[in-house]
Structure formats: C-alpha cells, structure tokens
mmCIF file with all atom_site columns, C-alpha atoms in Angstrom:
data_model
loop_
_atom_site.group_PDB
_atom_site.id
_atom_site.type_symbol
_atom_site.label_atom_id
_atom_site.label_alt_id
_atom_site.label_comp_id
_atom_site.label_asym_id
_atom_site.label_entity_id
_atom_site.label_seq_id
_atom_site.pdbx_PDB_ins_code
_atom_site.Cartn_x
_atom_site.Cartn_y
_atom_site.Cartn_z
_atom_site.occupancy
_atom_site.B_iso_or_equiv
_atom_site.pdbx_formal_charge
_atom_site.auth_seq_id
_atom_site.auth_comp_id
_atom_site.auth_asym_id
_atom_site.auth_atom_id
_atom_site.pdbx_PDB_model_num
ATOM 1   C CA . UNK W 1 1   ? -11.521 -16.364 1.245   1.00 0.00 ? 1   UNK W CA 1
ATOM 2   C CA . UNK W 1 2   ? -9.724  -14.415 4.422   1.00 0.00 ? 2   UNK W CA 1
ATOM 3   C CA . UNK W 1 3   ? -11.809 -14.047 7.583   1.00 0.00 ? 3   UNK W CA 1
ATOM 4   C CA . UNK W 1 4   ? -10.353 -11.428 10.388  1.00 0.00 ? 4   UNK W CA 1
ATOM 5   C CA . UNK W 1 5   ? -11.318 -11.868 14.260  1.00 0.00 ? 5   UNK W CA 1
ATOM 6   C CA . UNK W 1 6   ? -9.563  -10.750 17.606  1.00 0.00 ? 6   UNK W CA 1
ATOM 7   C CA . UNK W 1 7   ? -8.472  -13.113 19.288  1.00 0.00 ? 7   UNK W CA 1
ATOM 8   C CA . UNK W 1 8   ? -9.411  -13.373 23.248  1.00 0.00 ? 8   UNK W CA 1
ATOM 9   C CA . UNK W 1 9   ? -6.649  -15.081 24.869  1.00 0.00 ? 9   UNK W CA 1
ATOM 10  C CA . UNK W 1 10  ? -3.718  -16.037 23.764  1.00 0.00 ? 10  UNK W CA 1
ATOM 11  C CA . UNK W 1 11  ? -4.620  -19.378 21.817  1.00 0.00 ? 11  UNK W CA 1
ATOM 12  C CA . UNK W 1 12  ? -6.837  -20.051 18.681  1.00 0.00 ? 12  UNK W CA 1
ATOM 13  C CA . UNK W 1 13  ? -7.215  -22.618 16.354  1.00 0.00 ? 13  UNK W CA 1
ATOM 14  C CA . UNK W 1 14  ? -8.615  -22.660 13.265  1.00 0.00 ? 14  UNK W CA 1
ATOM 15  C CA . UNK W 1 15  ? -10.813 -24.941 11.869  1.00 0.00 ? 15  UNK W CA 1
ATOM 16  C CA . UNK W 1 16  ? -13.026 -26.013 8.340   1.00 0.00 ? 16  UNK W CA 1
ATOM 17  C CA . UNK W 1 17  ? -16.054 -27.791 8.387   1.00 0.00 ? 17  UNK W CA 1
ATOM 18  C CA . UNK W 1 18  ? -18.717 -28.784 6.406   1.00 0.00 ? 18  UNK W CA 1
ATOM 19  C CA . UNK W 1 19  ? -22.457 -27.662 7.755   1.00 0.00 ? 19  UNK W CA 1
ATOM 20  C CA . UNK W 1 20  ? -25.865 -28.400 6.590   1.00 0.00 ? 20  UNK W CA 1
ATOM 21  C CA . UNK W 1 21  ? -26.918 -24.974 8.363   1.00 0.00 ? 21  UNK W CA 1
ATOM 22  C CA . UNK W 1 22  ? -25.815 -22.366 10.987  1.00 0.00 ? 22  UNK W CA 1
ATOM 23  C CA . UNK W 1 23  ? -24.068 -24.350 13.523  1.00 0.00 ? 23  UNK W CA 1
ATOM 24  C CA . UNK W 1 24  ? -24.923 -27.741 12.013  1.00 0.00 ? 24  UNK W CA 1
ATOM 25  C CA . UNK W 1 25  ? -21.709 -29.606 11.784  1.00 0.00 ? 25  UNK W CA 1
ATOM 26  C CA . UNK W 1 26  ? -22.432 -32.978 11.628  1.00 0.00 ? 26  UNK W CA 1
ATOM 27  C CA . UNK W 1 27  ? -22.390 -34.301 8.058   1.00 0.00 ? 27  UNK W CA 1
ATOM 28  C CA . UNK W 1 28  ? -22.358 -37.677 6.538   1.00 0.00 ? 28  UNK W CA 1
ATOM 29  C CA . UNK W 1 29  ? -21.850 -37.090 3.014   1.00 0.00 ? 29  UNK W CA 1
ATOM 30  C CA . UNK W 1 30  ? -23.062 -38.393 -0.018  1.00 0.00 ? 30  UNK W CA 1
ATOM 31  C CA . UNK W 1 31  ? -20.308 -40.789 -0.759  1.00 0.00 ? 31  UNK W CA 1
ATOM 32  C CA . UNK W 1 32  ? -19.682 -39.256 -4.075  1.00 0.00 ? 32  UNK W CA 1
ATOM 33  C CA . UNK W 1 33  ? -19.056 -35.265 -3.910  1.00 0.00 ? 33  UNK W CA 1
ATOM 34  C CA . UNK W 1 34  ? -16.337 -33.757 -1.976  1.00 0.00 ? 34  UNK W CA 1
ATOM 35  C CA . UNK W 1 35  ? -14.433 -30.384 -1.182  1.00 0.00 ? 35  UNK W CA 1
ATOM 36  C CA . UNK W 1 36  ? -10.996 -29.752 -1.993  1.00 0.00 ? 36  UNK W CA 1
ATOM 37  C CA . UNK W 1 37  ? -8.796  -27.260 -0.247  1.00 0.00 ? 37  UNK W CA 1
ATOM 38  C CA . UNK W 1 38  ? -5.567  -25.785 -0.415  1.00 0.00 ? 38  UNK W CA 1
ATOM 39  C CA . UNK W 1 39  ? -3.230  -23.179 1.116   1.00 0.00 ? 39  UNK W CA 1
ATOM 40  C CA . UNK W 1 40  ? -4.992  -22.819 4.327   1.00 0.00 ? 40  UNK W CA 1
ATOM 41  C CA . UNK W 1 41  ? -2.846  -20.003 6.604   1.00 0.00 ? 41  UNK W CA 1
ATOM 42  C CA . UNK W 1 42  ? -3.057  -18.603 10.059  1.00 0.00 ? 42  UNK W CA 1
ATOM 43  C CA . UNK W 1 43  ? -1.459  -15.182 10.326  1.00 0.00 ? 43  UNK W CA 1
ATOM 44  C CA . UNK W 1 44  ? -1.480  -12.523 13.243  1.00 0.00 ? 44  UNK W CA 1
ATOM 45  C CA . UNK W 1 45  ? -1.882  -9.590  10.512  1.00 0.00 ? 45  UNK W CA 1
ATOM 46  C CA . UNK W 1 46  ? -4.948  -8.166  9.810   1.00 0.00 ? 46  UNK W CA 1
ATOM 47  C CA . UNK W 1 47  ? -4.357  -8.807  6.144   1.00 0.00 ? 47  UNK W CA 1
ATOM 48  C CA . UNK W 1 48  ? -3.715  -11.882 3.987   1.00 0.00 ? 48  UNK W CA 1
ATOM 49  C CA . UNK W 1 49  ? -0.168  -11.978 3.126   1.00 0.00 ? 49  UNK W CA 1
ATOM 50  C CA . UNK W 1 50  ? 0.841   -14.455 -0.202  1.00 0.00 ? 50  UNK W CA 1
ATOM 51  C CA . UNK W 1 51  ? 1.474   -18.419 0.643   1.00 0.00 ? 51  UNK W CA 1
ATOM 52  C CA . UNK W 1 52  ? 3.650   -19.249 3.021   1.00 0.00 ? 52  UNK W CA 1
ATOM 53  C CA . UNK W 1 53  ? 4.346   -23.480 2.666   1.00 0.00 ? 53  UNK W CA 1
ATOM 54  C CA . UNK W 1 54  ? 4.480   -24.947 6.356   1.00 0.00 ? 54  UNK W CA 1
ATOM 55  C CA . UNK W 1 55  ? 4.964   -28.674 7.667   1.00 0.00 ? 55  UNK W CA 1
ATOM 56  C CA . UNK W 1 56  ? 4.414   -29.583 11.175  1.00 0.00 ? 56  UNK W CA 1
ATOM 57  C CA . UNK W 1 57  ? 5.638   -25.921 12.827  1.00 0.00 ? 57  UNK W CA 1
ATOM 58  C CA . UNK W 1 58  ? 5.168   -22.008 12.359  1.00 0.00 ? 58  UNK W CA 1
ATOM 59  C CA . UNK W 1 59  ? 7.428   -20.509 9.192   1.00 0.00 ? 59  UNK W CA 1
ATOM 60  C CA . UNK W 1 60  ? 8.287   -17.453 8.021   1.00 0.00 ? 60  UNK W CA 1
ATOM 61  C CA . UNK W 1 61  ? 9.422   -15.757 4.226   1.00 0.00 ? 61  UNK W CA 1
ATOM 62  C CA . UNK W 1 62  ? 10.936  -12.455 3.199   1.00 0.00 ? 62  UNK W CA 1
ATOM 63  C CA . UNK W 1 63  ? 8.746   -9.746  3.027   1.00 0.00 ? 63  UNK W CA 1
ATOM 64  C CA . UNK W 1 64  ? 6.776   -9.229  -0.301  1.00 0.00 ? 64  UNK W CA 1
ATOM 65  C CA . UNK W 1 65  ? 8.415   -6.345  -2.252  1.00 0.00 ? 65  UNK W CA 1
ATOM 66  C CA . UNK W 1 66  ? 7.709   -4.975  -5.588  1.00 0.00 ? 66  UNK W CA 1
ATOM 67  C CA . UNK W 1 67  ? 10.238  -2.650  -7.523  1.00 0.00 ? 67  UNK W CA 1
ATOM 68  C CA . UNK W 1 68  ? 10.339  -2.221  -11.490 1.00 0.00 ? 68  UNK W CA 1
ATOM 69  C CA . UNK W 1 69  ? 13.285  -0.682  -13.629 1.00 0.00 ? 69  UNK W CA 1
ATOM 70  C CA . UNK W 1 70  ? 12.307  2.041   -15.708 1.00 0.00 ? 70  UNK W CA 1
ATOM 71  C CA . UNK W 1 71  ? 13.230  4.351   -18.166 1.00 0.00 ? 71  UNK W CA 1
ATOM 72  C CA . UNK W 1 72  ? 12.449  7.704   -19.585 1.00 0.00 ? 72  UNK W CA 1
ATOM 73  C CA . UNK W 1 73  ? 10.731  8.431   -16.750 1.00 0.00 ? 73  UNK W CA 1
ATOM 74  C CA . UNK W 1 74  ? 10.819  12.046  -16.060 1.00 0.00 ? 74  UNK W CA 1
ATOM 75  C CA . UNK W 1 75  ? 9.730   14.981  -13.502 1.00 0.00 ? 75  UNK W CA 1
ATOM 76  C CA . UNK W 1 76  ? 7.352   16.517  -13.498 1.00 0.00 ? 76  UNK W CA 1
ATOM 77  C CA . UNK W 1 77  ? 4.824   13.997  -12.585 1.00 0.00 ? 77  UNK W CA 1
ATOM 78  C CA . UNK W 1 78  ? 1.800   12.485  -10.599 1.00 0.00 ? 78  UNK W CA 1
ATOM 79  C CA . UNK W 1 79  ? 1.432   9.628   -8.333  1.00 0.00 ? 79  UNK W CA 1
ATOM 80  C CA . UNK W 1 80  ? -1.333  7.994   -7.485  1.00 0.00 ? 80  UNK W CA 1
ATOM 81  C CA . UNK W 1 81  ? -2.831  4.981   -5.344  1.00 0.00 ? 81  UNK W CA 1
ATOM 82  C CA . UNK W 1 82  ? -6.379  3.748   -4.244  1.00 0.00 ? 82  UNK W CA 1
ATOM 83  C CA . UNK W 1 83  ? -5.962  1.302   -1.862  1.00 0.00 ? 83  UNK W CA 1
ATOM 84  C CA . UNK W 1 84  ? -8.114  -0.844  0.971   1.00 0.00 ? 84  UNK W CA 1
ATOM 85  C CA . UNK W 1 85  ? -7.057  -2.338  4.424   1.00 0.00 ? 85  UNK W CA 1
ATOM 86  C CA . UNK W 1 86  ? -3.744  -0.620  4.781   1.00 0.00 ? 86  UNK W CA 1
ATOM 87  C CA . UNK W 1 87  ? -2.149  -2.197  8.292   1.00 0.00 ? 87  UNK W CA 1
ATOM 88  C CA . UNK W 1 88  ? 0.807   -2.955  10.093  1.00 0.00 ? 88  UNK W CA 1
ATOM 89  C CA . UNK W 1 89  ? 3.337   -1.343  12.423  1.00 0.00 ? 89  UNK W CA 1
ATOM 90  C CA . UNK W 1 90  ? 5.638   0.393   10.506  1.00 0.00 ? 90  UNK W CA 1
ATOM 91  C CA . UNK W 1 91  ? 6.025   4.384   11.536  1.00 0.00 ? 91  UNK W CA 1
ATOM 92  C CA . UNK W 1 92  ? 4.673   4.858   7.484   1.00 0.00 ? 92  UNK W CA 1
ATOM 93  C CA . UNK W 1 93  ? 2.862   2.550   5.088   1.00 0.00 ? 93  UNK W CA 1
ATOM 94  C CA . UNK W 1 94  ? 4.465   2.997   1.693   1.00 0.00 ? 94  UNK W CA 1
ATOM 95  C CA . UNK W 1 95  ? 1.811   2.522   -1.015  1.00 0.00 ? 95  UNK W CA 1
ATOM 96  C CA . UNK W 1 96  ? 4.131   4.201   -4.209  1.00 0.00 ? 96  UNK W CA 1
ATOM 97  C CA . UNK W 1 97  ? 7.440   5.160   -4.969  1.00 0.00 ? 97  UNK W CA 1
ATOM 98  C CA . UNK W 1 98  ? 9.446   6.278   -7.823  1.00 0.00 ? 98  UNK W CA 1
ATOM 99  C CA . UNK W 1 99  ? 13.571  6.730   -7.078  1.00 0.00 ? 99  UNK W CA 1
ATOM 100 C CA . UNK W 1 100 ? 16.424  7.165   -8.671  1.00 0.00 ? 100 UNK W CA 1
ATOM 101 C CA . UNK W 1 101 ? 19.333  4.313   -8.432  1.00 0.00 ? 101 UNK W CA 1
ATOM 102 C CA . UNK W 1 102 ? 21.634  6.841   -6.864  1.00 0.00 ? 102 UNK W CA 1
ATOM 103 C CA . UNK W 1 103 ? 20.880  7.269   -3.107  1.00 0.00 ? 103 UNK W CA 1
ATOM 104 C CA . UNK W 1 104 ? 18.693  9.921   -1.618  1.00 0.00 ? 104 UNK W CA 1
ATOM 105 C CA . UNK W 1 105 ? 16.802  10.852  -4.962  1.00 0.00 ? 105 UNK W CA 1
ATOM 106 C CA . UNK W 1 106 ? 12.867  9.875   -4.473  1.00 0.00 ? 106 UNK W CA 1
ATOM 107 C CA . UNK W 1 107 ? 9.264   10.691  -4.199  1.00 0.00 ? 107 UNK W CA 1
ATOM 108 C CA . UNK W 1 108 ? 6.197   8.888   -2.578  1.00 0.00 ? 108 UNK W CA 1
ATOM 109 C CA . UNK W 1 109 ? 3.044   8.224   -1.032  1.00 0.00 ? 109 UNK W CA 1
ATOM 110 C CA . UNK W 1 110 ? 2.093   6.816   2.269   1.00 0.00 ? 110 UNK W CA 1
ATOM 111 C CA . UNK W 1 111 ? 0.312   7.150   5.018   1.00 0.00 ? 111 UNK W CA 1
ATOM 112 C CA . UNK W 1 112 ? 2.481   8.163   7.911   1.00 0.00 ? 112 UNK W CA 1
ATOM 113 C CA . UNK W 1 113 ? 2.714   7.153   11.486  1.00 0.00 ? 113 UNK W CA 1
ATOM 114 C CA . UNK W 1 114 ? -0.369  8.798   12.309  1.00 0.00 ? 114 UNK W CA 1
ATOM 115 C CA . UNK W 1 115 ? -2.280  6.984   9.598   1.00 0.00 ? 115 UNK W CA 1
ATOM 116 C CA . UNK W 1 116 ? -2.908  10.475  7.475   1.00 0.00 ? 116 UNK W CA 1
ATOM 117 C CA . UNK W 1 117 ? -2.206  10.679  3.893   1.00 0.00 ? 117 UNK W CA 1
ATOM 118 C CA . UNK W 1 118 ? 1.742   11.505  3.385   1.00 0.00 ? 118 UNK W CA 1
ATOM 119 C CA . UNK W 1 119 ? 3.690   13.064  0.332   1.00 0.00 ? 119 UNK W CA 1
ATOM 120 C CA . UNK W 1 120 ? 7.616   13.406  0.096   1.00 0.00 ? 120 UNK W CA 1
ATOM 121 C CA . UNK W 1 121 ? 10.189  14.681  -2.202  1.00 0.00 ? 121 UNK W CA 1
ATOM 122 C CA . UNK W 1 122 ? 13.912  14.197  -1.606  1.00 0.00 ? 122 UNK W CA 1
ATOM 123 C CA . UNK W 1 123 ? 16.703  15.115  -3.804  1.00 0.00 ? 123 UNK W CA 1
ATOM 124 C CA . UNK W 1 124 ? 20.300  14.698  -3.057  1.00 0.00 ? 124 UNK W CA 1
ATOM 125 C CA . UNK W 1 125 ? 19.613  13.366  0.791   1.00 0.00 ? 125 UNK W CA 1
ATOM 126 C CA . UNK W 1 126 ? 17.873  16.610  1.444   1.00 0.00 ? 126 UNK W CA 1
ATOM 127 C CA . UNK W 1 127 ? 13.896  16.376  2.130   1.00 0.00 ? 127 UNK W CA 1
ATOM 128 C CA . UNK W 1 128 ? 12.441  18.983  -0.294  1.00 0.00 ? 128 UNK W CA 1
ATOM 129 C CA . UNK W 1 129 ? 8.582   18.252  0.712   1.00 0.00 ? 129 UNK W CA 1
ATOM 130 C CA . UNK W 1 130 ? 6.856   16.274  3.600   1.00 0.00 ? 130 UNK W CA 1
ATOM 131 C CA . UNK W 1 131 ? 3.397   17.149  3.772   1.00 0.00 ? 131 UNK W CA 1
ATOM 132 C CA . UNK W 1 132 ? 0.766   15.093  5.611   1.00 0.00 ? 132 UNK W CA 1
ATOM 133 C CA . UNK W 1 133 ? -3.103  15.785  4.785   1.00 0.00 ? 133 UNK W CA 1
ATOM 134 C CA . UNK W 1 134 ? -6.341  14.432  6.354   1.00 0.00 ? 134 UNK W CA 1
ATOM 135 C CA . UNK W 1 135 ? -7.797  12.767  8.766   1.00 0.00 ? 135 UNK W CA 1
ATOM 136 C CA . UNK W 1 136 ? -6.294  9.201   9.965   1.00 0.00 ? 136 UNK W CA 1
ATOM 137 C CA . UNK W 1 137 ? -7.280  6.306   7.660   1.00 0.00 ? 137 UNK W CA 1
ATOM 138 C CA . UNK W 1 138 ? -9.034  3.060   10.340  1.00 0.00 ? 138 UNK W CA 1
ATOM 139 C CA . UNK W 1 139 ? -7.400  -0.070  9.271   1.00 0.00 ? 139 UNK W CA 1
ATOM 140 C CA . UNK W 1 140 ? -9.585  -1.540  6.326   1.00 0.00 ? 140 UNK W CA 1
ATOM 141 C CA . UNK W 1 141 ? -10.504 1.825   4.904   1.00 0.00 ? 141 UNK W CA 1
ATOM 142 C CA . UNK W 1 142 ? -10.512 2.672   1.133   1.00 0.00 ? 142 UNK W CA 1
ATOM 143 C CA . UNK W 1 143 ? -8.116  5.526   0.311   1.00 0.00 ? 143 UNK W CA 1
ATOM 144 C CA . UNK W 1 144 ? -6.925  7.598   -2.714  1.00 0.00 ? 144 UNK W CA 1
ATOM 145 C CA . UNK W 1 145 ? -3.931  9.110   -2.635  1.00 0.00 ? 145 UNK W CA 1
ATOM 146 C CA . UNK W 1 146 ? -2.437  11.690  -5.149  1.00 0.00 ? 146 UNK W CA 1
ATOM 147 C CA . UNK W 1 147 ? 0.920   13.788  -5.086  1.00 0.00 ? 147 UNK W CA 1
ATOM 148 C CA . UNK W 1 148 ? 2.029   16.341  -8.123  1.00 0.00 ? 148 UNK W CA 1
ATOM 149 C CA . UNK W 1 149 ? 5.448   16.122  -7.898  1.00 0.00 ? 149 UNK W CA 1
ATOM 150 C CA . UNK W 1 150 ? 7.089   19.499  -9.681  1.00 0.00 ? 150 UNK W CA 1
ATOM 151 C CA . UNK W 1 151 ? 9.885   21.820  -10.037 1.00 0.00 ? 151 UNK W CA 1
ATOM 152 C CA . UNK W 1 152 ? 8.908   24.504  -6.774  1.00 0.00 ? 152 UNK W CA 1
ATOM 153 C CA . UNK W 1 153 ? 5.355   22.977  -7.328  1.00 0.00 ? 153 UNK W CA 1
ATOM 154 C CA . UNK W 1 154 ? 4.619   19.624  -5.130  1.00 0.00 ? 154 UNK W CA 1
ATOM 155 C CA . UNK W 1 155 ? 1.054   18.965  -3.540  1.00 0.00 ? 155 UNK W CA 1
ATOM 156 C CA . UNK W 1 156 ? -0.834  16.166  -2.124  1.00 0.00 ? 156 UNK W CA 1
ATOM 157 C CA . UNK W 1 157 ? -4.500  15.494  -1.770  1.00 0.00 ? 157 UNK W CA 1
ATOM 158 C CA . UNK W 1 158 ? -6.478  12.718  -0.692  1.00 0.00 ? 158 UNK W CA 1
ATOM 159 C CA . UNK W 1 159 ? -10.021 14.868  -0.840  1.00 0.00 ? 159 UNK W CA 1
ATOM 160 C CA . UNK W 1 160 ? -7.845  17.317  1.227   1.00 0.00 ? 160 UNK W CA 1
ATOM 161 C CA . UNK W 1 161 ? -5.350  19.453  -0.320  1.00 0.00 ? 161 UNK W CA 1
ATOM 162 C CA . UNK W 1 162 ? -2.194  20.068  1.113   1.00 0.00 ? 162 UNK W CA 1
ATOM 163 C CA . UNK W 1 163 ? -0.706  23.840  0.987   1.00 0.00 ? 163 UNK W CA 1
ATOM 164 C CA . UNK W 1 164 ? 1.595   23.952  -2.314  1.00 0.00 ? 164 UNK W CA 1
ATOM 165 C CA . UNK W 1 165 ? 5.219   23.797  -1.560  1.00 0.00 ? 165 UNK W CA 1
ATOM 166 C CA . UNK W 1 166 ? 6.984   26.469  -3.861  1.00 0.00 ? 166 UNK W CA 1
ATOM 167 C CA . UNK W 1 167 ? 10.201  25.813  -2.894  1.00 0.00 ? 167 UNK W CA 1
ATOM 168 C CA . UNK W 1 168 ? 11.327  22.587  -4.346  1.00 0.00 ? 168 UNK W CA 1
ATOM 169 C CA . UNK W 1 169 ? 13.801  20.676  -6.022  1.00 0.00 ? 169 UNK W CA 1
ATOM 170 C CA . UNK W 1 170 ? 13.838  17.955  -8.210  1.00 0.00 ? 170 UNK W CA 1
ATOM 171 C CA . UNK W 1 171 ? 15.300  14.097  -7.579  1.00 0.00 ? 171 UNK W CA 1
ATOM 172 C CA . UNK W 1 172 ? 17.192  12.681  -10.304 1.00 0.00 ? 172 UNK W CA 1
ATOM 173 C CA . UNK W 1 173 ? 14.899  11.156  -12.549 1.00 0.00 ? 173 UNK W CA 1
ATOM 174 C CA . UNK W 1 174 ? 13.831  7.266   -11.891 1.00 0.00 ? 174 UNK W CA 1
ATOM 175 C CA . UNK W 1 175 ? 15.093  4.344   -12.368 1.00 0.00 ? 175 UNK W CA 1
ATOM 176 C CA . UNK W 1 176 ? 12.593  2.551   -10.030 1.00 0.00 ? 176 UNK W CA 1
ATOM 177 C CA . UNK W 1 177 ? 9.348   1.898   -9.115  1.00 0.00 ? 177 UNK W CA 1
ATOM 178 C CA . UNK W 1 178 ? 8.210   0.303   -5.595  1.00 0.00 ? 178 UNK W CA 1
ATOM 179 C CA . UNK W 1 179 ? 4.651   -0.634  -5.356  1.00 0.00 ? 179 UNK W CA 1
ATOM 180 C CA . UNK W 1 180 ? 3.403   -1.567  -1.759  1.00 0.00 ? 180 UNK W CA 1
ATOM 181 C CA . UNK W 1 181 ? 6.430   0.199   -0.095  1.00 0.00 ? 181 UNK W CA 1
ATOM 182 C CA . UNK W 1 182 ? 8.804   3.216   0.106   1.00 0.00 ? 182 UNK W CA 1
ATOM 183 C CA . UNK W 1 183 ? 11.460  3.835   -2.084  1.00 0.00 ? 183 UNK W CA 1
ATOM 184 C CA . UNK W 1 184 ? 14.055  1.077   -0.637  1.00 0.00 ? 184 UNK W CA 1
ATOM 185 C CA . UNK W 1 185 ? 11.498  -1.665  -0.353  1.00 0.00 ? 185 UNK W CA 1
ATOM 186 C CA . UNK W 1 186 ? 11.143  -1.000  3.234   1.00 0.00 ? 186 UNK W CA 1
ATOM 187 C CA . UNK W 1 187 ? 7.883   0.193   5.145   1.00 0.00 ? 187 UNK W CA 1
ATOM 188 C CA . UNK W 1 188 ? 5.334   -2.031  3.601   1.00 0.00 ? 188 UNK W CA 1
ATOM 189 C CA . UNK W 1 189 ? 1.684   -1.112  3.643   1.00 0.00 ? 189 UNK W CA 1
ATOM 190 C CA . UNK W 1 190 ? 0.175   -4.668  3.693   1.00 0.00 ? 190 UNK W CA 1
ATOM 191 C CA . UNK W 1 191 ? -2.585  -3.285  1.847   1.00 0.00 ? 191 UNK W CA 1
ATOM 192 C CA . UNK W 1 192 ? -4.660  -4.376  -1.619  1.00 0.00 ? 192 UNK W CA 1
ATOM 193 C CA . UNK W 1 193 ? -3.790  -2.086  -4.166  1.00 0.00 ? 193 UNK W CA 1
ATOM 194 C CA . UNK W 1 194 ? -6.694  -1.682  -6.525  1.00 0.00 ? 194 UNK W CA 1
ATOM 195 C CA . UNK W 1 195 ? -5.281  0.826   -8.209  1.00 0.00 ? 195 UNK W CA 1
ATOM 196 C CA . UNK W 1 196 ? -1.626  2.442   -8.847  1.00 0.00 ? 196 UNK W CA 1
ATOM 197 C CA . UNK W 1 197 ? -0.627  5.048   -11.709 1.00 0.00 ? 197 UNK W CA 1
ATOM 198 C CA . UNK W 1 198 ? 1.738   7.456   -12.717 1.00 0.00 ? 198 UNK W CA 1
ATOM 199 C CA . UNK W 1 199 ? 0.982   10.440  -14.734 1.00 0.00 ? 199 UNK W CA 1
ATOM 200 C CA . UNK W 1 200 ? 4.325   12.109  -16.802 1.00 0.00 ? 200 UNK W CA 1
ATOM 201 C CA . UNK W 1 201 ? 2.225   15.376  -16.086 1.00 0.00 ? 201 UNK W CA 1
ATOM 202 C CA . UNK W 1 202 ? 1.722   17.505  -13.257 1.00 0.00 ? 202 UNK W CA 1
ATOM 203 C CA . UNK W 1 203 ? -2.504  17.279  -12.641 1.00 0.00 ? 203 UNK W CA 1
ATOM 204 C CA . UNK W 1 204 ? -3.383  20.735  -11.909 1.00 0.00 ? 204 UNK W CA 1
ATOM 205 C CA . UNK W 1 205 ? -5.674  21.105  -8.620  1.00 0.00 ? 205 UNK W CA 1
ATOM 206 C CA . UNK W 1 206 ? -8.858  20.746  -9.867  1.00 0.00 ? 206 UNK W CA 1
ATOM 207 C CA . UNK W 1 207 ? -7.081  17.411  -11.599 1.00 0.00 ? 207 UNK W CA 1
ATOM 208 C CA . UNK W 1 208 ? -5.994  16.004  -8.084  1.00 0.00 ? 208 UNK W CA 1
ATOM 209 C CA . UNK W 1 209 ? -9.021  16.711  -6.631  1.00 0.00 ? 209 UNK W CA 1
ATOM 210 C CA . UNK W 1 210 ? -11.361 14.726  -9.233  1.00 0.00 ? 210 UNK W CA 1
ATOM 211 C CA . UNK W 1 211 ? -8.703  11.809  -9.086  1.00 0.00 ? 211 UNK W CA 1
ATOM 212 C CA . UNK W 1 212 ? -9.354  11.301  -4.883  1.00 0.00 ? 212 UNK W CA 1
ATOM 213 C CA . UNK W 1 213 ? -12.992 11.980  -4.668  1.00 0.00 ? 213 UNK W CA 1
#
C-alpha cells in the first residue's frame, strides 16, 4: 500500500490510524481483534523503493540493481519494456539493457533526459544509434518501449517509430542483462516493470508497432 502527496513545507509526518469513517479517528476497540503492521517507510521519491530497516534515525542502502549472466545470446534482436511510474533525476531512466562483459559493447532502452522514449547501440566505445521518439512520458505514466537491434538495421518505437538507422554496427554479443537500469547498473528508472522481454529476432515494423500499442 504506497500513497504519494507533495509536501507543503518542509516537514511531514506520517501517521496510521484506525477510523470508524472519514475523519473518525477515535476508536476503542473490541478487545479482541487487532491490526498488524510492518515495514512502514517514508521516502522523498515518488516511488516505493524495497525495505530499508531503520531504528531511531534516517538510513540509507545501495541502490537496487538487477543484472543476469547470459549465454548464447546473439544479435540480431528485440528489446522490449512496459513499464508504469518511471521517476527520478537521472539525465536517462534505464528500463533494459543487454552488454557485453568487455567495455563499450551494449544496447538499451530508456527514456532520456527529456522523458521521450530512447534507443542506443554502441559497439567498441563508438555510439552506432541514439534515437529518441515521442512525446515526454509524465511521471506515473504507462509506457512500452521496443528497439530492433540489427546489423545496419536498428529502430525504436513506442507507438512512434523512429527513422531506421542503416548504418550500424554490431556490439559483441551479451553476457549481461540489466533490468531497471543501463548497461553498468547506473541510471535507474525507479519504475514497476510489468513487463520485460527479449526477442533473438529482429520484429519487423509492423511487429514493433503491434508490441507498443
């Protein structure tokens, strides 16, 4: 259960109660039921981050990141994410990444500093693709993302297509996945993922387009 406000000053507290109806606070009991309640958290994000275990003063954790070996993993592909509430303050809001273990060999999906849907492909240090699509996303919106990722054949679409960039190289393949970040770990999206794949196929345009809308 998260609820989101802005605050007015600088100060808030935050409080559970028991009510017997809108604004009716005071409450005996019945001597016999009760409520039980754990993990109670006050963050300044507009997103529910995992727990954080506090005592008697404010705390703070490592950032939540996500990143999978694979194998066999192979271009061409497609990458995809739906996602909901995507926030923060980072210049770009990594949703899905795929990268090889040797430096400056990845692709992804974001939404850049602008908010708007955000491919790139980079192999050997050099950025092959950066393409941007869309309008901005508000914070809280639902998105779909998706990003063919192919020799001299990479596009992204989130309902809008990107032009096709004919003129690409490859990354080495994979050896990692980051989910809820850029390739690296860094960048988070503090976002809900409700839905993240990757197709060992390039979709065809009519394919992406179905996918986002």
């Amino acid at each position: 259960c998260t609820l989101t406000w802005t605050a007015a000053g600088t100060t808030c507290n935050h409080q559970i109660r028991l009510a017997t109806g809108d604004g009716v606070e005071s409450y005996a009991g019945d001597g016999a039921s009760g409520v039980y309640l754990w993990g109670a958290q006050l963050e300044t994000g507009p997103n529910a981050t995992s727990y954080i275990p506090t005592t008697t003063g404010s705390a703070t954790r490592a950032a939540d990141v996500i990143s999978l070996p694979v194998s066999g993993l192979a271009y061409p592909m497609t990458l995809f994410a739906e996602f909901e509430g995507a926030g923060g303050s980072a210049n770009s809001l990594g949703l899905l990444a795929v990268s090889s273990v040797t430096a400056g060999e990845f692709a992804e999906i974001m939404l850049n500093g602008s908010r708007l849907a955000r491919g790139t492909v980079t192999d050997n240090s050099v950025a092959q693709v950066d393409q941007s699509v869309g309008s901005a996303y508000a914070v809280g919106a639902l998105g779909k993302i998706a990003q063919r990722v192919a020799l001299n054949d990479v596009r992204i679409t989130n309902g809008v297509a990107s032009t096709t960039d004919v003129a690409a190289t490859m990354p080495l393949s994979p050896d990692n996945i980051f989910i809820g970040s850029r390739a690296g770990g860094g960048s988070q999206a503090y976002a809900y993922l409700r839905r993240l794949a990757i197709w060992p196929t390039a979709f065809s345009d009519a394919q992406l387009q179905a996918v986002t809308t």
